[in-house]
Short mmCIF file of C-alpha atoms in Angstrom, two decimals:
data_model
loop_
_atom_site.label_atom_id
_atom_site.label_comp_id
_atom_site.label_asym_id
_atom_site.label_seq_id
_atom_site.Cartn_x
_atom_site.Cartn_y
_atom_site.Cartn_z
CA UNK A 1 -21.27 20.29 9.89
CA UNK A 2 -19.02 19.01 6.98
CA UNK A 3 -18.89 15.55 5.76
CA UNK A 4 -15.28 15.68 6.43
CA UNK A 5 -15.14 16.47 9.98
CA UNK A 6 -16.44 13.13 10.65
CA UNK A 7 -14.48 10.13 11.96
CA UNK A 8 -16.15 7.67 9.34
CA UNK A 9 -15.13 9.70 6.21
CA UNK A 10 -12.16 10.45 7.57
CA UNK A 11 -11.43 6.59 7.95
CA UNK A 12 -13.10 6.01 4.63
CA UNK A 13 -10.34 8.91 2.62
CA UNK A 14 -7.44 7.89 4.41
CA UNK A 15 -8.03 3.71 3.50
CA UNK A 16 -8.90 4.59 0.06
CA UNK A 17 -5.83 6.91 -0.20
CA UNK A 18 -3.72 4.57 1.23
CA UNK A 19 -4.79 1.43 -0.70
CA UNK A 20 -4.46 3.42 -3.70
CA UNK A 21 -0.72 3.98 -2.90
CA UNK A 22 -0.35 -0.02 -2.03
CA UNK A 23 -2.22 -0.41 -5.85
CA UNK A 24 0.58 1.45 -7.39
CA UNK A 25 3.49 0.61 -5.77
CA UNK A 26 2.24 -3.12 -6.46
CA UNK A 27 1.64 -1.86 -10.22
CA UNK A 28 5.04 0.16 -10.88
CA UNK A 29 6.89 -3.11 -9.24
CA UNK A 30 4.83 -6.04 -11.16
CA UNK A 31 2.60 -8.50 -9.40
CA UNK A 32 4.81 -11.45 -10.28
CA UNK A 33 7.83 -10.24 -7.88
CA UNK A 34 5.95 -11.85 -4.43
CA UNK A 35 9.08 -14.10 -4.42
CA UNK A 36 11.70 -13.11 -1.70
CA UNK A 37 14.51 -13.49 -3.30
CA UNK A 38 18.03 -14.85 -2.66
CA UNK A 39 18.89 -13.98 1.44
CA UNK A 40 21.27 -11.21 1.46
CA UNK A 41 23.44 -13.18 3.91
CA UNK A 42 23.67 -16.23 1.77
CA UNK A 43 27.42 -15.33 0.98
CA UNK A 44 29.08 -14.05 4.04
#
């Protein structure tokens, strides 16, 4: 039986894989940008 075919790892791959795709989004967009912004609606 493969390591793969089990639940755990699976869990274990898919978080890592995942996280690593929050990482670089987070990384590409700068970690200072947690502000919100100005409301879209402000000026209607």
């Amino acid at each position: 039986m493969a390591v793969w075919n089990k639940p755990a790892a699976q869990w274990v791959v898919k978080t890592c894989y995942y996280l690593a795709i929050l990482l670089g989004l987070l990384w590409i967009y700068g970690f200072n940008d947690f502000t919100a912004g100005n409301f879209i609606y402000t000026n209607f």
